[in-house]
């Protein structure tokens, strides 16, 4: 079985930084594309960043380019999202997701089969 558990969310002032973590269990983590999505109140869940199972390929949404870095440590079965220069519009519940793909990093929600419970990120102005 595979389980995803997010952590690291919280309250931060505009311009601040946060590092989100997604801990996984099972063998699937080291052979799966992982990604972060976010969902703000009243909005649809949107792609933030994704990473291949080796870490060699990454893809970041335009809204977070230059302000975030996605990485993974397969020995610790953990994927990270470092976010800097946070803005109030970054406020959302952030979700970790896993895909059966190994190399390609899709942005579509339908390509991800496993999801965590989410962690709240709130950015004050």
PDB file of C-alpha atoms in Angstrom:
ATOM      1  CA  UNK A   1       0.000   0.000   0.000  1.00  0.00           C
ATOM      2  CA  UNK A   2       1.025   3.626  -0.575  1.00  0.00           C
ATOM      3  CA  UNK A   3       0.152   6.576   1.637  1.00  0.00           C
ATOM      4  CA  UNK A   4       1.031  10.266   1.226  1.00  0.00           C
ATOM      5  CA  UNK A   5       1.195  12.622   4.226  1.00  0.00           C
ATOM      6  CA  UNK A   6       1.901  16.352   3.818  1.00  0.00           C
ATOM      7  CA  UNK A   7       3.383  18.657   6.447  1.00  0.00           C
ATOM      8  CA  UNK A   8       5.094  22.037   6.744  1.00  0.00           C
ATOM      9  CA  UNK A   9       2.189  24.358   6.097  1.00  0.00           C
ATOM     10  CA  UNK A  10       1.396  27.300   8.319  1.00  0.00           C
ATOM     11  CA  UNK A  11       0.988  31.056   8.593  1.00  0.00           C
ATOM     12  CA  UNK A  12       3.639  33.272   7.031  1.00  0.00           C
ATOM     13  CA  UNK A  13       3.915  36.961   6.153  1.00  0.00           C
ATOM     14  CA  UNK A  14       4.121  38.115   2.548  1.00  0.00           C
ATOM     15  CA  UNK A  15       7.680  37.760   1.298  1.00  0.00           C
ATOM     16  CA  UNK A  16       8.402  34.875   3.629  1.00  0.00           C
ATOM     17  CA  UNK A  17       9.254  31.246   2.931  1.00  0.00           C
ATOM     18  CA  UNK A  18       7.946  27.774   3.703  1.00  0.00           C
ATOM     19  CA  UNK A  19       9.111  24.254   2.956  1.00  0.00           C
ATOM     20  CA  UNK A  20       6.444  21.627   2.488  1.00  0.00           C
ATOM     21  CA  UNK A  21       7.170  17.928   2.905  1.00  0.00           C
ATOM     22  CA  UNK A  22       5.366  14.860   1.609  1.00  0.00           C
ATOM     23  CA  UNK A  23       6.255  11.577   3.271  1.00  0.00           C
ATOM     24  CA  UNK A  24       5.366   8.367   1.450  1.00  0.00           C
ATOM     25  CA  UNK A  25       5.317   4.654   2.180  1.00  0.00           C
ATOM     26  CA  UNK A  26       5.810   1.676  -0.094  1.00  0.00           C
ATOM     27  CA  UNK A  27       7.999   1.014  -3.111  1.00  0.00           C
ATOM     28  CA  UNK A  28       5.931   3.131  -5.484  1.00  0.00           C
ATOM     29  CA  UNK A  29       7.520   6.401  -4.375  1.00  0.00           C
ATOM     30  CA  UNK A  30      10.931   5.721  -5.927  1.00  0.00           C
ATOM     31  CA  UNK A  31       9.350   4.815  -9.268  1.00  0.00           C
ATOM     32  CA  UNK A  32       6.649   7.475  -9.525  1.00  0.00           C
ATOM     33  CA  UNK A  33       6.328  11.067 -10.665  1.00  0.00           C
ATOM     34  CA  UNK A  34       5.375  13.280  -7.718  1.00  0.00           C
ATOM     35  CA  UNK A  35       3.709  16.676  -7.782  1.00  0.00           C
ATOM     36  CA  UNK A  36       2.244  19.451  -5.667  1.00  0.00           C
ATOM     37  CA  UNK A  37      -1.186  20.948  -6.299  1.00  0.00           C
ATOM     38  CA  UNK A  38      -3.021  23.696  -4.448  1.00  0.00           C
ATOM     39  CA  UNK A  39      -6.635  24.705  -3.997  1.00  0.00           C
ATOM     40  CA  UNK A  40      -7.799  28.084  -2.752  1.00  0.00           C
ATOM     41  CA  UNK A  41     -11.338  28.683  -1.427  1.00  0.00           C
ATOM     42  CA  UNK A  42     -13.810  28.857  -4.296  1.00  0.00           C
ATOM     43  CA  UNK A  43     -11.235  27.796  -6.889  1.00  0.00           C
ATOM     44  CA  UNK A  44     -10.320  24.570  -8.645  1.00  0.00           C
ATOM     45  CA  UNK A  45      -7.293  22.544  -7.657  1.00  0.00           C
ATOM     46  CA  UNK A  46      -4.304  23.646  -9.746  1.00  0.00           C
ATOM     47  CA  UNK A  47      -0.862  22.247 -10.525  1.00  0.00           C
ATOM     48  CA  UNK A  48       2.121  23.856  -8.790  1.00  0.00           C
ATOM     49  CA  UNK A  49       5.201  21.723  -9.535  1.00  0.00           C
ATOM     50  CA  UNK A  50       6.162  18.140 -10.350  1.00  0.00           C
ATOM     51  CA  UNK A  51       9.272  15.958 -10.380  1.00  0.00           C
ATOM     52  CA  UNK A  52      10.244  12.646 -12.013  1.00  0.00           C
ATOM     53  CA  UNK A  53      11.180   9.652  -9.870  1.00  0.00           C
ATOM     54  CA  UNK A  54      14.914  10.250 -10.425  1.00  0.00           C
ATOM     55  CA  UNK A  55      14.603  13.985  -9.867  1.00  0.00           C
ATOM     56  CA  UNK A  56      16.042  14.631 -13.326  1.00  0.00           C
ATOM     57  CA  UNK A  57      12.923  16.244 -14.763  1.00  0.00           C
ATOM     58  CA  UNK A  58      10.912  19.004 -13.126  1.00  0.00           C
ATOM     59  CA  UNK A  59       8.021  21.174 -14.252  1.00  0.00           C
ATOM     60  CA  UNK A  60       6.773  24.285 -12.469  1.00  0.00           C
ATOM     61  CA  UNK A  61       3.643  26.322 -13.085  1.00  0.00           C
ATOM     62  CA  UNK A  62       4.113  29.887 -14.308  1.00  0.00           C
ATOM     63  CA  UNK A  63       2.642  31.259 -11.092  1.00  0.00           C
ATOM     64  CA  UNK A  64       5.501  29.781  -9.065  1.00  0.00           C
ATOM     65  CA  UNK A  65       8.449  29.924 -11.474  1.00  0.00           C
ATOM     66  CA  UNK A  66      11.412  31.601  -9.826  1.00  0.00           C
ATOM     67  CA  UNK A  67       9.807  31.326  -6.388  1.00  0.00           C
ATOM     68  CA  UNK A  68       9.758  27.585  -5.751  1.00  0.00           C
ATOM     69  CA  UNK A  69      11.975  24.525  -5.928  1.00  0.00           C
ATOM     70  CA  UNK A  70      10.708  20.953  -5.938  1.00  0.00           C
ATOM     71  CA  UNK A  71      13.033  18.142  -4.877  1.00  0.00           C
ATOM     72  CA  UNK A  72      12.913  14.589  -3.569  1.00  0.00           C
ATOM     73  CA  UNK A  73      14.927  12.244  -1.396  1.00  0.00           C
ATOM     74  CA  UNK A  74      14.059   8.686  -2.361  1.00  0.00           C
ATOM     75  CA  UNK A  75      16.085   7.218   0.510  1.00  0.00           C
ATOM     76  CA  UNK A  76      13.814   9.080   2.928  1.00  0.00           C
ATOM     77  CA  UNK A  77      10.739   8.564   0.731  1.00  0.00           C
ATOM     78  CA  UNK A  78      10.029  12.282   0.865  1.00  0.00           C
ATOM     79  CA  UNK A  79       9.326  15.018  -1.672  1.00  0.00           C
ATOM     80  CA  UNK A  80       9.738  18.715  -0.839  1.00  0.00           C
ATOM     81  CA  UNK A  81       8.453  22.035  -2.087  1.00  0.00           C
ATOM     82  CA  UNK A  82      10.514  25.069  -1.059  1.00  0.00           C
ATOM     83  CA  UNK A  83       8.518  28.267  -1.566  1.00  0.00           C
ATOM     84  CA  UNK A  84       9.994  31.769  -1.329  1.00  0.00           C
ATOM     85  CA  UNK A  85       8.719  35.320  -1.784  1.00  0.00           C
ATOM     86  CA  UNK A  86       5.242  34.159  -0.863  1.00  0.00           C
ATOM     87  CA  UNK A  87       2.244  36.290  -1.775  1.00  0.00           C
ATOM     88  CA  UNK A  88      -1.276  36.416  -0.314  1.00  0.00           C
ATOM     89  CA  UNK A  89      -2.558  34.801  -3.514  1.00  0.00           C
ATOM     90  CA  UNK A  90      -0.484  31.725  -2.656  1.00  0.00           C
ATOM     91  CA  UNK A  91      -2.871  31.031   0.220  1.00  0.00           C
ATOM     92  CA  UNK A  92      -4.393  27.587  -0.345  1.00  0.00           C
ATOM     93  CA  UNK A  93      -4.468  23.995   0.782  1.00  0.00           C
ATOM     94  CA  UNK A  94      -1.457  22.280  -0.765  1.00  0.00           C
ATOM     95  CA  UNK A  95      -1.743  18.629  -1.789  1.00  0.00           C
ATOM     96  CA  UNK A  96       0.873  16.034  -2.619  1.00  0.00           C
ATOM     97  CA  UNK A  97       0.090  13.613  -5.454  1.00  0.00           C
ATOM     98  CA  UNK A  98       1.682  10.570  -7.097  1.00  0.00           C
ATOM     99  CA  UNK A  99       1.470   9.375 -10.704  1.00  0.00           C
ATOM    100  CA  UNK A 100       2.218   5.989 -12.248  1.00  0.00           C
ATOM    101  CA  UNK A 101       4.460   7.773 -14.757  1.00  0.00           C
ATOM    102  CA  UNK A 102       8.234   7.675 -14.244  1.00  0.00           C
ATOM    103  CA  UNK A 103       9.722  10.419 -16.416  1.00  0.00           C
ATOM    104  CA  UNK A 104       7.100  12.731 -17.894  1.00  0.00           C
ATOM    105  CA  UNK A 105       5.673  15.301 -15.465  1.00  0.00           C
ATOM    106  CA  UNK A 106       2.039  16.042 -16.342  1.00  0.00           C
ATOM    107  CA  UNK A 107       0.105  19.000 -14.995  1.00  0.00           C
ATOM    108  CA  UNK A 108      -3.344  17.424 -15.335  1.00  0.00           C
ATOM    109  CA  UNK A 109      -5.042  16.227 -12.162  1.00  0.00           C
ATOM    110  CA  UNK A 110      -6.340  13.166 -14.003  1.00  0.00           C
ATOM    111  CA  UNK A 111      -2.785  11.818 -14.380  1.00  0.00           C
ATOM    112  CA  UNK A 112      -2.338  11.504 -10.616  1.00  0.00           C
ATOM    113  CA  UNK A 113      -3.794   8.532  -8.815  1.00  0.00           C
ATOM    114  CA  UNK A 114      -2.738   8.953  -5.177  1.00  0.00           C
ATOM    115  CA  UNK A 115      -3.334  12.030  -3.041  1.00  0.00           C
ATOM    116  CA  UNK A 116      -2.467  13.235   0.428  1.00  0.00           C
ATOM    117  CA  UNK A 117      -4.846  14.957   2.825  1.00  0.00           C
ATOM    118  CA  UNK A 118      -3.415  18.443   2.252  1.00  0.00           C
ATOM    119  CA  UNK A 119      -1.648  21.060   4.364  1.00  0.00           C
ATOM    120  CA  UNK A 120      -2.842  24.643   4.810  1.00  0.00           C
ATOM    121  CA  UNK A 121      -0.635  27.545   3.702  1.00  0.00           C
ATOM    122  CA  UNK A 122      -1.777  31.032   4.685  1.00  0.00           C
ATOM    123  CA  UNK A 123       0.111  34.149   3.558  1.00  0.00           C
ATOM    124  CA  UNK A 124      -0.796  37.414   5.276  1.00  0.00           C
ATOM    125  CA  UNK A 125      -0.363  40.827   3.678  1.00  0.00           C
TER     126      UNK A 125
END
